[in-house]
PDB file of C-alpha atoms in Angstrom:
ATOM      1  CA  MET A   1     -66.835 -54.183  48.310  1.00  0.00           C
ATOM      2  CA  GLN A   2     -69.467 -51.508  47.847  1.00  0.00           C
ATOM      3  CA  LYS A   3     -67.088 -48.810  49.114  1.00  0.00           C
ATOM      4  CA  LEU A   4     -64.390 -49.935  46.728  1.00  0.00           C
ATOM      5  CA  HIS A   5     -66.757 -49.554  43.742  1.00  0.00           C
ATOM      6  CA  GLU A   6     -67.817 -46.104  44.952  1.00  0.00           C
ATOM      7  CA  LYS A   7     -64.165 -45.060  45.268  1.00  0.00           C
ATOM      8  CA  ILE A   8     -63.400 -46.339  41.777  1.00  0.00           C
ATOM      9  CA  GLU A   9     -66.478 -44.570  40.357  1.00  0.00           C
ATOM     10  CA  ARG A  10     -65.484 -41.304  42.032  1.00  0.00           C
ATOM     11  CA  SER A  11     -61.925 -41.649  40.772  1.00  0.00           C
ATOM     12  CA  LEU A  12     -63.106 -42.349  37.219  1.00  0.00           C
ATOM     13  CA  LEU A  13     -65.520 -39.423  37.414  1.00  0.00           C
ATOM     14  CA  LYS A  14     -62.724 -37.129  38.598  1.00  0.00           C
ATOM     15  CA  ILE A  15     -60.465 -38.323  35.775  1.00  0.00           C
ATOM     16  CA  LEU A  16     -63.259 -37.836  33.219  1.00  0.00           C
ATOM     17  CA  ILE A  17     -63.984 -34.314  34.479  1.00  0.00           C
ATOM     18  CA  ALA A  18     -60.265 -33.468  34.476  1.00  0.00           C
ATOM     19  CA  VAL A  19     -59.801 -34.764  30.908  1.00  0.00           C
ATOM     20  CA  CYS A  20     -62.902 -32.887  29.653  1.00  0.00           C
ATOM     21  CA  SER A  21     -61.736 -29.706  31.391  1.00  0.00           C
ATOM     22  CA  LEU A  22     -58.283 -30.083  29.875  1.00  0.00           C
ATOM     23  CA  ILE A  23     -59.745 -30.605  26.387  1.00  0.00           C
ATOM     24  CA  LEU A  24     -61.985 -27.552  26.821  1.00  0.00           C
ATOM     25  CA  LEU A  25     -59.067 -25.469  28.086  1.00  0.00           C
ATOM     26  CA  VAL A  26     -56.840 -26.492  25.164  1.00  0.00           C
ATOM     27  CA  ALA A  27     -59.643 -25.773  22.657  1.00  0.00           C
ATOM     28  CA  LEU A  28     -60.333 -22.317  24.108  1.00  0.00           C
ATOM     29  CA  GLY A  29     -56.627 -21.547  24.292  1.00  0.00           C
ATOM     30  CA  GLY A  30     -56.197 -22.567  20.666  1.00  0.00           C
ATOM     31  CA  TYR A  31     -59.153 -20.473  19.526  1.00  0.00           C
ATOM     32  CA  PHE A  32     -58.000 -17.354  21.343  1.00  0.00           C
ATOM     33  CA  SER A  33     -54.389 -17.896  20.270  1.00  0.00           C
ATOM     34  CA  VAL A  34     -55.382 -18.007  16.612  1.00  0.00           C
ATOM     35  CA  LYS A  35     -57.605 -14.939  17.019  1.00  0.00           C
ATOM     36  CA  THR A  36     -54.854 -13.030  18.822  1.00  0.00           C
ATOM     37  CA  PHE A  37     -52.307 -14.035  16.190  1.00  0.00           C
ATOM     38  CA  ARG A  38     -54.645 -12.964  13.365  1.00  0.00           C
ATOM     39  CA  ASP A  39     -55.302  -9.591  15.028  1.00  0.00           C
ATOM     40  CA  TRP A  40     -51.555  -9.063  15.487  1.00  0.00           C
ATOM     41  CA  GLN A  41     -50.934 -10.019  11.857  1.00  0.00           C
ATOM     42  CA  VAL A  42     -53.561  -7.515  10.636  1.00  0.00           C
ATOM     43  CA  ARG A  43     -52.034  -4.717  12.743  1.00  0.00           C
ATOM     44  CA  ARG A  44     -48.517  -5.516  11.531  1.00  0.00           C
ATOM     45  CA  LEU A  45     -49.535  -5.715   7.869  1.00  0.00           C
ATOM     46  CA  LEU A  46     -51.432  -2.414   8.106  1.00  0.00           C
ATOM     47  CA  ALA A  47     -48.475  -0.697   9.748  1.00  0.00           C
ATOM     48  CA  ASP A  48     -46.178  -2.043   7.022  1.00  0.00           C
ATOM     49  CA  ALA A  49     -48.621  -1.011   4.283  1.00  0.00           C
ATOM     50  CA  ASN A  50     -48.929   2.544   5.614  1.00  0.00           C
ATOM     51  CA  ALA A  51     -45.152   2.840   5.890  1.00  0.00           C
ATOM     52  CA  LEU A  52     -44.794   1.606   2.309  1.00  0.00           C
ATOM     53  CA  VAL A  53     -47.336   4.160   1.058  1.00  0.00           C
ATOM     54  CA  ASN A  54     -45.377   6.900   2.822  1.00  0.00           C
ATOM     55  CA  GLU A  55     -42.251   5.624   1.050  1.00  0.00           C
ATOM     56  CA  ARG A  56     -44.196   5.683  -2.263  1.00  0.00           C
ATOM     57  CA  ASN A  57     -43.861   1.909  -2.651  1.00  0.00           C
ATOM     58  CA  TYR A  58     -47.457   1.432  -3.787  1.00  0.00           C
ATOM     59  CA  ASN A  59     -47.179  -2.108  -5.173  1.00  0.00           C
ATOM     60  CA  ASP A  60     -45.936  -3.631  -1.926  1.00  0.00           C
ATOM     61  CA  ALA A  61     -48.353  -1.511   0.127  1.00  0.00           C
ATOM     62  CA  THR A  62     -51.258  -2.780  -1.945  1.00  0.00           C
ATOM     63  CA  MET A  63     -50.088  -6.367  -1.571  1.00  0.00           C
ATOM     64  CA  ASP A  64     -49.973  -6.009   2.234  1.00  0.00           C
ATOM     65  CA  ALA A  65     -53.419  -4.382   2.245  1.00  0.00           C
ATOM     66  CA  ARG A  66     -54.845  -7.164   0.091  1.00  0.00           C
ATOM     67  CA  ARG A  67     -53.454  -9.720   2.531  1.00  0.00           C
ATOM     68  CA  VAL A  68     -55.252  -7.874   5.342  1.00  0.00           C
ATOM     69  CA  LEU A  69     -58.470  -8.055   3.331  1.00  0.00           C
ATOM     70  CA  GLU A  70     -57.959 -11.799   2.979  1.00  0.00           C
ATOM     71  CA  LEU A  71     -57.788 -12.046   6.770  1.00  0.00           C
ATOM     72  CA  ASP A  72     -60.571  -9.515   7.424  1.00  0.00           C
ATOM     73  CA  SER A  73     -62.720  -8.639   4.418  1.00  0.00           C
ATOM     74  CA  GLY A  74     -64.404  -5.783   6.287  1.00  0.00           C
ATOM     75  CA  ASN A  75     -61.246  -3.867   7.164  1.00  0.00           C
ATOM     76  CA  ALA A  76     -61.691  -0.214   6.174  1.00  0.00           C
ATOM     77  CA  ASP A  77     -58.048   0.645   6.943  1.00  0.00           C
ATOM     78  CA  ALA A  78     -56.807  -1.837   4.332  1.00  0.00           C
ATOM     79  CA  MET A  79     -59.212  -0.399   1.760  1.00  0.00           C
ATOM     80  CA  ARG A  80     -57.921   3.102   2.576  1.00  0.00           C
ATOM     81  CA  VAL A  81     -54.353   1.959   1.873  1.00  0.00           C
ATOM     82  CA  ILE A  82     -55.425   0.529  -1.483  1.00  0.00           C
ATOM     83  CA  ALA A  83     -57.354   3.710  -2.314  1.00  0.00           C
ATOM     84  CA  ARG A  84     -54.418   5.970  -1.369  1.00  0.00           C
ATOM     85  CA  SER A  85     -52.063   3.821  -3.424  1.00  0.00           C
ATOM     86  CA  ALA A  86     -54.332   3.843  -6.460  1.00  0.00           C
ATOM     87  CA  GLU A  87     -54.946   7.583  -6.193  1.00  0.00           C
ATOM     88  CA  SER A  88     -51.239   8.336  -5.802  1.00  0.00           C
ATOM     89  CA  ALA A  89     -50.532   6.204  -8.856  1.00  0.00           C
ATOM     90  CA  GLY A  90     -53.118   8.219 -10.820  1.00  0.00           C
ATOM     91  CA  LEU A  91     -55.574   5.343 -11.332  1.00  0.00           C
ATOM     92  CA  ARG A  92     -59.235   6.248 -11.826  1.00  0.00           C
ATOM     93  CA  ASN A  93     -60.406   3.125  -9.995  1.00  0.00           C
ATOM     94  CA  ALA A  94     -59.213   4.849  -6.816  1.00  0.00           C
ATOM     95  CA  MET A  95     -62.698   6.391  -6.673  1.00  0.00           C
ATOM     96  CA  GLU A  96     -64.220   2.911  -6.350  1.00  0.00           C
ATOM     97  CA  PHE A  97     -61.741   1.995  -3.621  1.00  0.00           C
ATOM     98  CA  TRP A  98     -62.619   5.180  -1.718  1.00  0.00           C
ATOM     99  CA  ARG A  99     -66.305   4.338  -2.124  1.00  0.00           C
ATOM    100  CA  ARG A 100     -65.703   0.893  -0.640  1.00  0.00           C
ATOM    101  CA  ALA A 101     -63.609   2.351   2.208  1.00  0.00           C
ATOM    102  CA  THR A 102     -66.441   4.782   2.940  1.00  0.00           C
ATOM    103  CA  GLU A 103     -68.920   1.929   2.951  1.00  0.00           C
ATOM    104  CA  LEU A 104     -66.756  -0.230   5.229  1.00  0.00           C
ATOM    105  CA  SER A 105     -66.176   2.620   7.682  1.00  0.00           C
ATOM    106  CA  GLY A 106     -69.871   3.437   7.968  1.00  0.00           C
ATOM    107  CA  ASN A 107     -69.557   6.741   6.094  1.00  0.00           C
ATOM    108  CA  ALA A 108     -66.745   8.159   8.196  1.00  0.00           C
ATOM    109  CA  GLU A 109     -66.395  11.862   7.472  1.00  0.00           C
ATOM    110  CA  GLN A 110     -62.740  11.707   6.385  1.00  0.00           C
ATOM    111  CA  ASP A 111     -63.441   8.804   3.999  1.00  0.00           C
ATOM    112  CA  VAL A 112     -66.316  10.709   2.395  1.00  0.00           C
ATOM    113  CA  ILE A 113     -64.064  13.752   1.967  1.00  0.00           C
ATOM    114  CA  SER A 114     -61.266  11.627   0.470  1.00  0.00           C
ATOM    115  CA  TRP A 115     -63.709   9.980  -1.957  1.00  0.00           C
ATOM    116  CA  ALA A 116     -65.064  13.363  -3.052  1.00  0.00           C
ATOM    117  CA  GLN A 117     -61.564  14.861  -3.422  1.00  0.00           C
ATOM    118  CA  CYS A 118     -60.486  11.894  -5.522  1.00  0.00           C
ATOM    119  CA  ALA A 119     -63.549  12.209  -7.754  1.00  0.00           C
ATOM    120  CA  ILE A 120     -62.926  15.938  -8.185  1.00  0.00           C
ATOM    121  CA  ARG A 121     -59.281  15.252  -8.994  1.00  0.00           C
ATOM    122  CA  PHE A 122     -60.371  12.919 -11.802  1.00  0.00           C
ATOM    123  CA  GLY A 123     -63.104  15.318 -12.979  1.00  0.00           C
ATOM    124  CA  ASP A 124     -66.059  13.072 -12.081  1.00  0.00           C
ATOM    125  CA  ALA A 125     -68.757  15.413 -10.753  1.00  0.00           C
ATOM    126  CA  MET A 126     -71.345  12.639 -10.457  1.00  0.00           C
ATOM    127  CA  SER A 127     -69.119  10.471  -8.243  1.00  0.00           C
ATOM    128  CA  ALA A 128     -68.175  13.500  -6.132  1.00  0.00           C
ATOM    129  CA  THR A 129     -71.850  14.300  -5.635  1.00  0.00           C
ATOM    130  CA  LYS A 130     -72.560  10.684  -4.624  1.00  0.00           C
ATOM    131  CA  ALA A 131     -69.714  10.879  -2.134  1.00  0.00           C
ATOM    132  CA  LEU A 132     -70.888  14.137  -0.595  1.00  0.00           C
ATOM    133  CA  ASP A 133     -74.443  12.805  -0.360  1.00  0.00           C
ATOM    134  CA  GLN A 134     -73.064  10.107   1.976  1.00  0.00           C
ATOM    135  CA  MET A 135     -71.735  12.710   4.423  1.00  0.00           C
ATOM    136  CA  PRO A 136     -73.184  12.332   7.938  1.00  0.00           C
ATOM    137  CA  GLU A 137     -75.309  15.262   9.107  1.00  0.00           C
ATOM    138  CA  HIS A 138     -72.678  16.598  11.518  1.00  0.00           C
ATOM    139  CA  GLY A 139     -70.153  16.741   8.660  1.00  0.00           C
ATOM    140  CA  LYS A 140     -72.399  18.828   6.422  1.00  0.00           C
ATOM    141  CA  ASP A 141     -71.792  21.918   8.515  1.00  0.00           C
ATOM    142  CA  THR A 142     -68.059  22.159   7.813  1.00  0.00           C
ATOM    143  CA  VAL A 143     -65.965  24.366   5.577  1.00  0.00           C
ATOM    144  CA  SER A 144     -64.423  21.397   3.765  1.00  0.00           C
ATOM    145  CA  TYR A 145     -67.871  19.981   2.897  1.00  0.00           C
ATOM    146  CA  HIS A 146     -69.073  23.263   1.380  1.00  0.00           C
ATOM    147  CA  ALA A 147     -65.751  23.857  -0.372  1.00  0.00           C
ATOM    148  CA  LEU A 148     -66.032  20.441  -2.016  1.00  0.00           C
ATOM    149  CA  ARG A 149     -69.680  21.065  -2.926  1.00  0.00           C
ATOM    150  CA  GLY A 150     -68.502  24.342  -4.440  1.00  0.00           C
ATOM    151  CA  ASP A 151     -65.830  22.532  -6.464  1.00  0.00           C
ATOM    152  CA  VAL A 152     -68.497  20.179  -7.818  1.00  0.00           C
ATOM    153  CA  GLU A 153     -70.653  23.169  -8.800  1.00  0.00           C
ATOM    154  CA  LEU A 154     -67.658  24.743 -10.510  1.00  0.00           C
ATOM    155  CA  MET A 155     -67.019  21.517 -12.450  1.00  0.00           C
ATOM    156  CA  ARG A 156     -70.628  21.724 -13.637  1.00  0.00           C
ATOM    157  CA  ARG A 157     -70.037  25.365 -14.570  1.00  0.00           C
ATOM    158  CA  ASP A 158     -72.751  26.501 -12.152  1.00  0.00           C
ATOM    159  CA  LEU A 159     -71.183  29.726 -10.899  1.00  0.00           C
ATOM    160  CA  ALA A 160     -74.226  30.683  -8.819  1.00  0.00           C
ATOM    161  CA  GLY A 161     -74.097  27.328  -7.004  1.00  0.00           C
ATOM    162  CA  TYR A 162     -70.347  27.714  -6.565  1.00  0.00           C
ATOM    163  CA  GLU A 163     -70.818  31.134  -4.992  1.00  0.00           C
ATOM    164  CA  THR A 164     -73.617  29.855  -2.730  1.00  0.00           C
ATOM    165  CA  GLU A 165     -71.386  27.079  -1.387  1.00  0.00           C
ATOM    166  CA  LEU A 166     -68.456  29.454  -0.882  1.00  0.00           C
ATOM    167  CA  LEU A 167     -70.682  31.899   1.010  1.00  0.00           C
ATOM    168  CA  GLU A 168     -71.902  29.060   3.228  1.00  0.00           C
ATOM    169  CA  ALA A 169     -68.288  28.058   3.920  1.00  0.00           C
ATOM    170  CA  LYS A 170     -67.507  31.718   4.668  1.00  0.00           C
ATOM    171  CA  ARG A 171     -70.433  31.825   7.120  1.00  0.00           C
ATOM    172  CA  ILE A 172     -69.012  28.824   8.977  1.00  0.00           C
ATOM    173  CA  ASN A 173     -65.451  30.186   9.121  1.00  0.00           C
ATOM    174  CA  PRO A 174     -65.216  33.913   8.361  1.00  0.00           C
ATOM    175  CA  GLN A 175     -61.413  33.866   8.914  1.00  0.00           C
ATOM    176  CA  ASP A 176     -60.651  31.381   6.096  1.00  0.00           C
ATOM    177  CA  ARG A 177     -58.482  33.242   3.555  1.00  0.00           C
ATOM    178  CA  LYS A 178     -58.806  30.513   0.915  1.00  0.00           C
ATOM    179  CA  ILE A 179     -62.546  31.114   0.766  1.00  0.00           C
ATOM    180  CA  ASP A 180     -61.955  34.887   0.529  1.00  0.00           C
ATOM    181  CA  LEU A 181     -59.542  34.310  -2.360  1.00  0.00           C
ATOM    182  CA  ALA A 182     -61.968  31.997  -4.170  1.00  0.00           C
ATOM    183  CA  LEU A 183     -64.819  34.526  -3.793  1.00  0.00           C
ATOM    184  CA  ALA A 184     -62.582  37.372  -4.992  1.00  0.00           C
ATOM    185  CA  THR A 185     -61.485  35.318  -7.984  1.00  0.00           C
ATOM    186  CA  LEU A 186     -65.108  34.509  -8.789  1.00  0.00           C
ATOM    187  CA  HIS A 187     -66.048  38.202  -8.805  1.00  0.00           C
ATOM    188  CA  LEU A 188     -63.245  39.202 -11.165  1.00  0.00           C
TER     189      LEU A 188
END
């Protein structure tokens, strides 16, 4: 009789362990399936949004990017799509979108440059200066950084500052003909 109870207990224990393992397996599978599906959806929406921007369909691109932000509020790529769309449409709030993209990307060099270029395009020297102040140290020793700083100085009508930035850009890349042209134009 004792052995029969032990067999039944072992059988029940095995069934309980099997059921718990199955429940755990289904729960983990469900969690990772949802995460995988969400990641796939974000990638697909971003690819669609970028294609739509390239086709100049800014409304639909922005809608796809906003959907990505609903799924992942910290997605810098989606904010870049919105910023590019707004800038291409000539909207001044594109500067704010570039600022947020820069923030989300951890001050990525290209985002800082895009923010500054957008601010310069809309004639906002203060926003361009804020953008360039966010540039990581390794990005401050580039021609594009000094050219943008020079553009900001020119917007402020500080010709000496403009020349200083152009000379610094020239020091970094002596072969750049655009810098030579800008310096020659300045000295006319």
